[in-house]
Amino acid sequence: MNVKRWMINKRGQVTIFIIIAIIIVAAALLIYSFYPQIQSSLGVQEQNPNSYIQFCLENDLKDTVNKISTQGGDVNPVDNYVLYNDTQIKFLCYTGEFYRSCIIQQPMLKQHIESEINKVMNSKVDACFASLKQSYEGRGYTVTLQTGIKNFELLPKRVAATLNYSLVLTKGTDVQKYNSFVVFLNNNIYELSSIANSILNWESLYGDSETTTYMTFYHDLKVEKKLGDNGAKIYILTDRVSGNKFQFAVRSQVWPAGYIAPTA
């Protein structure tokens, strides 16, 4: 009698397991079949093209801006620079003579930095759009892509890239059109380069600048003035909050070795 009851219980357990397995398989099939609708109802969408380009470019843009910021606004200083801590730092105000104030080398510093960023990022932008095209084609889209003008701009507290590329994505009756893409990088090189311009003006007029004045006015700013070789001065501007830096070199009002300035 006990053996018979055990056999009945065993068969009941097997039946329950079979039913559970059928339910799991059926649920999996339903989820697979209706996954796009489930995505839509939950607000989960495919990464849109602008987000794709933002993600593709932001690390390269960050590295490029950081490199330019530590080299005096140049991506590759090939002349008129000083070597400091194994970094080539461009002279933004320079004279090779003694006793004289320097001459500003980049009067349009903001525009020069934007041009340097564009020089580096130009090919990377094209590569990201090529990758975007391949990605959507792999998902069954017909992709029409037309290249356009790339514009990198320094703005307050950020760097903006406006990419006037035309993109059309087609899948069945679904047609998506995009006429431009915008990528942002949080970086205050705009503010730091503006302060650098002010220091350069002082150096060109008076042969020096007072760093504490800037730190008094800008509480989150650290300004260092280091001495380099052959009369060079290296200015290092650091945002104490973000850690962003801009450094550049100056040679101005240099006295020859052994010269003793007259006293009043």
CSV table of C-alpha atoms in Angstrom, one decimal:
chain,number,residue,atom,x,y,z
A,1,MET,CA,0.0,0.0,0.0
A,2,ASN,CA,2.8,2.4,0.9
A,3,VAL,CA,4.7,1.5,-2.3
A,4,LYS,CA,1.5,2.3,-4.4
A,5,ARG,CA,1.1,5.6,-2.6
A,6,TRP,CA,4.8,6.4,-3.3
A,7,MET,CA,4.4,5.6,-7.0
A,8,ILE,CA,1.4,7.9,-7.3
A,9,ASN,CA,3.2,10.8,-5.6
A,10,LYS,CA,6.2,10.2,-7.8
A,11,ARG,CA,4.1,10.4,-11.0
A,12,GLY,CA,2.4,13.6,-9.7
A,13,GLN,CA,5.8,15.2,-9.2
A,14,VAL,CA,6.9,14.3,-12.7
A,15,THR,CA,3.7,15.7,-14.1
A,16,ILE,CA,4.2,19.0,-12.3
A,17,PHE,CA,7.8,19.3,-13.6
A,18,ILE,CA,6.6,18.6,-17.1
A,19,ILE,CA,3.9,21.3,-16.8
A,20,ILE,CA,6.4,23.8,-15.4
A,21,ALA,CA,8.8,23.1,-18.3
A,22,ILE,CA,6.1,23.6,-20.8
A,23,ILE,CA,5.1,26.9,-19.2
A,24,ILE,CA,8.8,28.1,-19.3
A,25,VAL,CA,9.2,27.2,-22.9
A,26,ALA,CA,6.0,28.8,-23.9
A,27,ALA,CA,6.9,32.0,-22.0
A,28,ALA,CA,10.3,32.1,-23.7
A,29,LEU,CA,8.7,31.8,-27.1
A,30,LEU,CA,6.2,34.6,-26.3
A,31,ILE,CA,8.9,36.9,-25.1
A,32,TYR,CA,11.0,36.2,-28.2
A,33,SER,CA,8.0,36.8,-30.6
A,34,PHE,CA,6.9,40.0,-29.0
A,35,TYR,CA,10.2,41.4,-27.8
A,36,PRO,CA,10.0,44.6,-30.0
A,37,GLN,CA,6.6,45.4,-28.6
A,38,ILE,CA,7.8,44.7,-25.1
A,39,GLN,CA,10.7,47.0,-25.6
A,40,SER,CA,8.4,49.8,-26.8
A,41,SER,CA,6.0,49.4,-23.9
A,42,LEU,CA,8.8,49.5,-21.4
A,43,GLY,CA,10.4,52.5,-23.0
A,44,VAL,CA,13.5,50.6,-24.1
A,45,GLN,CA,14.6,51.7,-27.5
A,46,GLU,CA,17.6,51.0,-29.7
A,47,GLN,CA,20.4,53.5,-29.3
A,48,ASN,CA,19.6,56.4,-31.6
A,49,PRO,CA,22.2,57.6,-34.1
A,50,ASN,CA,23.1,60.8,-32.2
A,51,SER,CA,23.8,58.8,-29.0
A,52,TYR,CA,25.9,56.3,-31.1
A,53,ILE,CA,28.1,59.2,-32.4
A,54,GLN,CA,28.3,60.8,-29.0
A,55,PHE,CA,29.5,57.5,-27.4
A,56,CYS,CA,31.9,56.8,-30.4
A,57,LEU,CA,33.6,60.2,-30.3
A,58,GLU,CA,33.6,61.3,-26.6
A,59,ASN,CA,36.7,59.5,-25.4
A,60,ASP,CA,38.8,60.6,-28.4
A,61,LEU,CA,37.5,64.1,-28.1
A,62,LYS,CA,38.4,64.1,-24.4
A,63,ASP,CA,41.9,62.8,-25.0
A,64,THR,CA,42.4,65.4,-27.8
A,65,VAL,CA,41.3,68.3,-25.7
A,66,ASN,CA,43.5,67.2,-22.8
A,67,LYS,CA,46.5,66.8,-25.0
A,68,ILE,CA,46.1,70.2,-26.6
A,69,SER,CA,45.5,71.8,-23.2
A,70,THR,CA,48.8,70.5,-21.8
A,71,GLN,CA,50.8,71.7,-24.9
A,72,GLY,CA,49.9,75.3,-25.1
A,73,GLY,CA,47.0,74.9,-27.5
A,74,ASP,CA,48.9,72.9,-30.1
A,75,VAL,CA,48.3,69.2,-30.8
A,76,ASN,CA,51.9,68.8,-32.1
A,77,PRO,CA,54.3,71.7,-31.3
A,78,VAL,CA,57.1,71.3,-33.8
A,79,ASP,CA,58.9,74.6,-33.1
A,80,ASN,CA,59.1,77.5,-30.7
A,81,TYR,CA,58.3,75.3,-27.6
A,82,VAL,CA,59.9,74.5,-24.3
A,83,LEU,CA,60.3,71.0,-22.9
A,84,TYR,CA,58.9,70.8,-19.4
A,85,ASN,CA,58.3,67.5,-17.5
A,86,ASP,CA,58.7,65.6,-20.8
A,87,THR,CA,56.0,67.7,-22.4
A,88,GLN,CA,56.5,70.0,-25.4
A,89,ILE,CA,54.7,73.3,-24.4
A,90,LYS,CA,54.2,76.0,-27.0
A,91,PHE,CA,55.3,79.5,-26.4
A,92,LEU,CA,52.2,81.7,-26.7
A,93,CYS,CA,54.1,84.9,-26.1
A,94,TYR,CA,57.8,85.0,-27.1
A,95,THR,CA,60.8,87.2,-27.7
A,96,GLY,CA,64.3,85.9,-28.4
A,97,GLU,CA,65.8,89.2,-27.2
A,98,PHE,CA,66.9,90.4,-23.8
A,99,TYR,CA,65.1,93.2,-21.9
A,100,ARG,CA,62.1,93.2,-24.1
A,101,SER,CA,58.5,92.1,-23.5
A,102,CYS,CA,57.2,89.2,-25.6
A,103,ILE,CA,55.1,89.2,-28.7
A,104,ILE,CA,51.8,87.2,-28.6
A,105,GLN,CA,52.1,84.3,-31.0
A,106,GLN,CA,48.4,83.3,-31.1
A,107,PRO,CA,46.2,86.4,-30.9
A,108,MET,CA,43.2,84.2,-31.9
A,109,LEU,CA,43.9,81.5,-29.3
A,110,LYS,CA,40.3,80.2,-29.1
A,111,GLN,CA,40.0,79.8,-32.9
A,112,HIS,CA,43.4,78.2,-33.1
A,113,ILE,CA,42.5,75.6,-30.4
A,114,GLU,CA,39.2,74.8,-32.3
A,115,SER,CA,41.2,74.3,-35.5
A,116,GLU,CA,43.7,72.0,-33.7
A,117,ILE,CA,40.8,69.9,-32.4
A,118,ASN,CA,39.3,69.7,-35.8
A,119,LYS,CA,42.6,68.6,-37.3
A,120,VAL,CA,42.8,65.6,-35.0
A,121,MET,CA,39.1,64.7,-34.9
A,122,ASN,CA,38.3,64.9,-38.6
A,123,SER,CA,39.3,61.4,-39.5
A,124,LYS,CA,37.8,60.0,-36.2
A,125,VAL,CA,34.4,61.5,-37.1
A,126,ASP,CA,34.4,59.8,-40.5
A,127,ALA,CA,35.4,56.5,-38.9
A,128,CYS,CA,32.5,56.8,-36.4
A,129,PHE,CA,29.9,57.5,-39.1
A,130,ALA,CA,31.3,54.5,-41.1
A,131,SER,CA,30.9,52.4,-38.0
A,132,LEU,CA,27.3,53.7,-37.5
A,133,LYS,CA,26.4,52.9,-41.1
A,134,GLN,CA,27.8,49.3,-40.8
A,135,SER,CA,25.9,48.8,-37.5
A,136,TYR,CA,22.5,49.8,-38.9
A,137,GLU,CA,23.0,47.8,-42.1
A,138,GLY,CA,23.7,44.8,-39.9
A,139,ARG,CA,20.3,45.3,-38.4
A,140,GLY,CA,18.5,45.3,-41.7
A,141,TYR,CA,18.4,49.0,-42.5
A,142,THR,CA,19.1,50.6,-45.8
A,143,VAL,CA,21.5,53.5,-45.0
A,144,THR,CA,22.0,56.6,-47.0
A,145,LEU,CA,24.9,58.7,-45.5
A,146,GLN,CA,26.2,62.0,-46.9
A,147,THR,CA,29.2,63.7,-45.3
A,148,GLY,CA,29.1,67.4,-44.4
A,149,ILE,CA,30.9,70.2,-42.5
A,150,LYS,CA,32.4,69.5,-39.1
A,151,ASN,CA,32.6,72.4,-36.6
A,152,PHE,CA,34.3,72.1,-33.2
A,153,GLU,CA,33.6,75.1,-30.9
A,154,LEU,CA,34.8,76.0,-27.4
A,155,LEU,CA,31.7,77.1,-25.4
A,156,PRO,CA,31.4,78.0,-21.7
A,157,LYS,CA,32.1,74.9,-19.7
A,158,ARG,CA,32.0,72.5,-22.7
A,159,VAL,CA,33.3,71.7,-26.1
A,160,ALA,CA,30.7,71.2,-28.8
A,161,ALA,CA,31.0,69.4,-32.1
A,162,THR,CA,28.3,70.1,-34.7
A,163,LEU,CA,28.5,67.6,-37.5
A,164,ASN,CA,26.3,68.4,-40.5
A,165,TYR,CA,26.0,64.9,-41.8
A,166,SER,CA,22.9,63.7,-43.6
A,167,LEU,CA,21.6,60.3,-42.6
A,168,VAL,CA,18.5,58.4,-43.8
A,169,LEU,CA,17.6,55.0,-42.3
A,170,THR,CA,15.0,52.9,-44.0
A,171,LYS,CA,13.5,49.6,-43.0
A,172,GLY,CA,10.2,48.6,-44.7
A,173,THR,CA,7.9,51.6,-44.3
A,174,ASP,CA,9.9,53.1,-41.4
A,175,VAL,CA,12.1,56.0,-42.6
A,176,GLN,CA,14.2,58.1,-40.2
A,177,LYS,CA,16.0,61.2,-41.3
A,178,TYR,CA,18.8,63.1,-39.5
A,179,ASN,CA,20.4,66.3,-40.9
A,180,SER,CA,22.9,67.1,-38.2
A,181,PHE,CA,24.6,65.6,-35.1
A,182,VAL,CA,25.8,67.4,-32.0
A,183,VAL,CA,28.4,65.9,-29.5
A,184,PHE,CA,29.3,67.6,-26.2
A,185,LEU,CA,32.3,67.3,-23.9
A,186,ASN,CA,32.2,68.7,-20.4
A,187,ASN,CA,35.4,70.7,-20.2
A,188,ASN,CA,36.1,74.3,-19.3
A,189,ILE,CA,39.0,74.9,-21.7
A,190,TYR,CA,37.0,78.0,-22.9
A,191,GLU,CA,37.4,79.6,-19.5
A,192,LEU,CA,41.0,78.5,-19.0
A,193,SER,CA,42.1,79.7,-22.4
A,194,SER,CA,40.4,83.1,-21.8
A,195,ILE,CA,42.3,83.5,-18.5
A,196,ALA,CA,45.5,82.5,-20.5
A,197,ASN,CA,44.8,85.3,-22.9
A,198,SER,CA,44.6,87.8,-20.0
A,199,ILE,CA,48.0,86.6,-18.7
A,200,LEU,CA,49.5,86.9,-22.2
A,201,ASN,CA,48.3,90.5,-22.5
A,202,TRP,CA,50.1,91.3,-19.2
A,203,GLU,CA,53.2,89.5,-20.3
A,204,SER,CA,53.3,91.4,-23.6
A,205,LEU,CA,52.8,94.8,-22.0
A,206,TYR,CA,54.8,94.5,-18.8
A,207,GLY,CA,56.9,91.4,-19.1
A,208,ASP,CA,55.2,89.5,-16.2
A,209,SER,CA,51.9,88.9,-14.5
A,210,GLU,CA,50.7,88.5,-10.9
A,211,THR,CA,49.2,85.0,-10.5
A,212,THR,CA,47.6,85.7,-7.1
A,213,THR,CA,45.3,88.3,-8.6
A,214,TYR,CA,43.6,85.6,-10.7
A,215,MET,CA,43.3,83.1,-7.8
A,216,THR,CA,41.7,85.9,-5.7
A,217,PHE,CA,39.1,86.6,-8.4
A,218,TYR,CA,38.5,82.9,-9.5
A,219,HIS,CA,38.3,80.9,-6.3
A,220,ASP,CA,38.3,77.5,-8.0
A,221,LEU,CA,41.4,78.4,-10.1
A,222,LYS,CA,45.0,77.5,-9.3
A,223,VAL,CA,47.7,79.4,-11.2
A,224,GLU,CA,51.3,78.2,-11.1
A,225,LYS,CA,54.3,79.9,-12.7
A,226,LYS,CA,57.3,77.7,-13.2
A,227,LEU,CA,60.7,78.6,-14.4
A,228,GLY,CA,62.1,76.7,-17.4
A,229,ASP,CA,65.3,76.8,-19.4
A,230,ASN,CA,66.6,80.0,-21.2
A,231,GLY,CA,64.3,82.4,-19.4
A,232,ALA,CA,61.1,80.5,-20.1
A,233,LYS,CA,58.1,80.7,-17.8
A,234,ILE,CA,55.5,77.9,-17.8
A,235,TYR,CA,52.0,78.8,-16.6
A,236,ILE,CA,49.8,76.0,-15.4
A,237,LEU,CA,46.1,76.9,-14.9
A,238,THR,CA,44.1,74.2,-13.0
A,239,ASP,CA,40.4,74.1,-12.2
A,240,ARG,CA,40.4,72.8,-8.6
A,241,VAL,CA,36.9,71.2,-9.1
A,242,SER,CA,37.2,69.4,-12.4
A,243,GLY,CA,41.0,69.0,-12.5
A,244,ASN,CA,41.0,70.4,-16.1
A,245,LYS,CA,44.3,72.1,-17.0
A,246,PHE,CA,45.7,74.6,-19.5
A,247,GLN,CA,49.4,75.2,-19.6
A,248,PHE,CA,51.5,77.4,-21.9
A,249,ALA,CA,55.0,78.9,-22.1
A,250,VAL,CA,56.1,82.5,-22.2
A,251,ARG,CA,59.5,84.2,-22.7
A,252,SER,CA,59.4,87.9,-21.8
A,253,GLN,CA,61.6,90.5,-20.1
A,254,VAL,CA,64.6,88.1,-19.8
A,255,TRP,CA,67.9,89.4,-18.4
A,256,PRO,CA,71.2,88.0,-19.5
A,257,ALA,CA,73.2,85.9,-17.1
A,258,GLY,CA,75.1,88.0,-14.6
A,259,TYR,CA,73.0,91.1,-15.2
A,260,ILE,CA,72.2,93.1,-12.1
A,261,ALA,CA,69.1,95.3,-12.4
A,262,PRO,CA,69.7,98.9,-11.4
A,263,THR,CA,68.1,100.0,-8.1
A,264,ALA,CA,66.1,103.1,-7.6
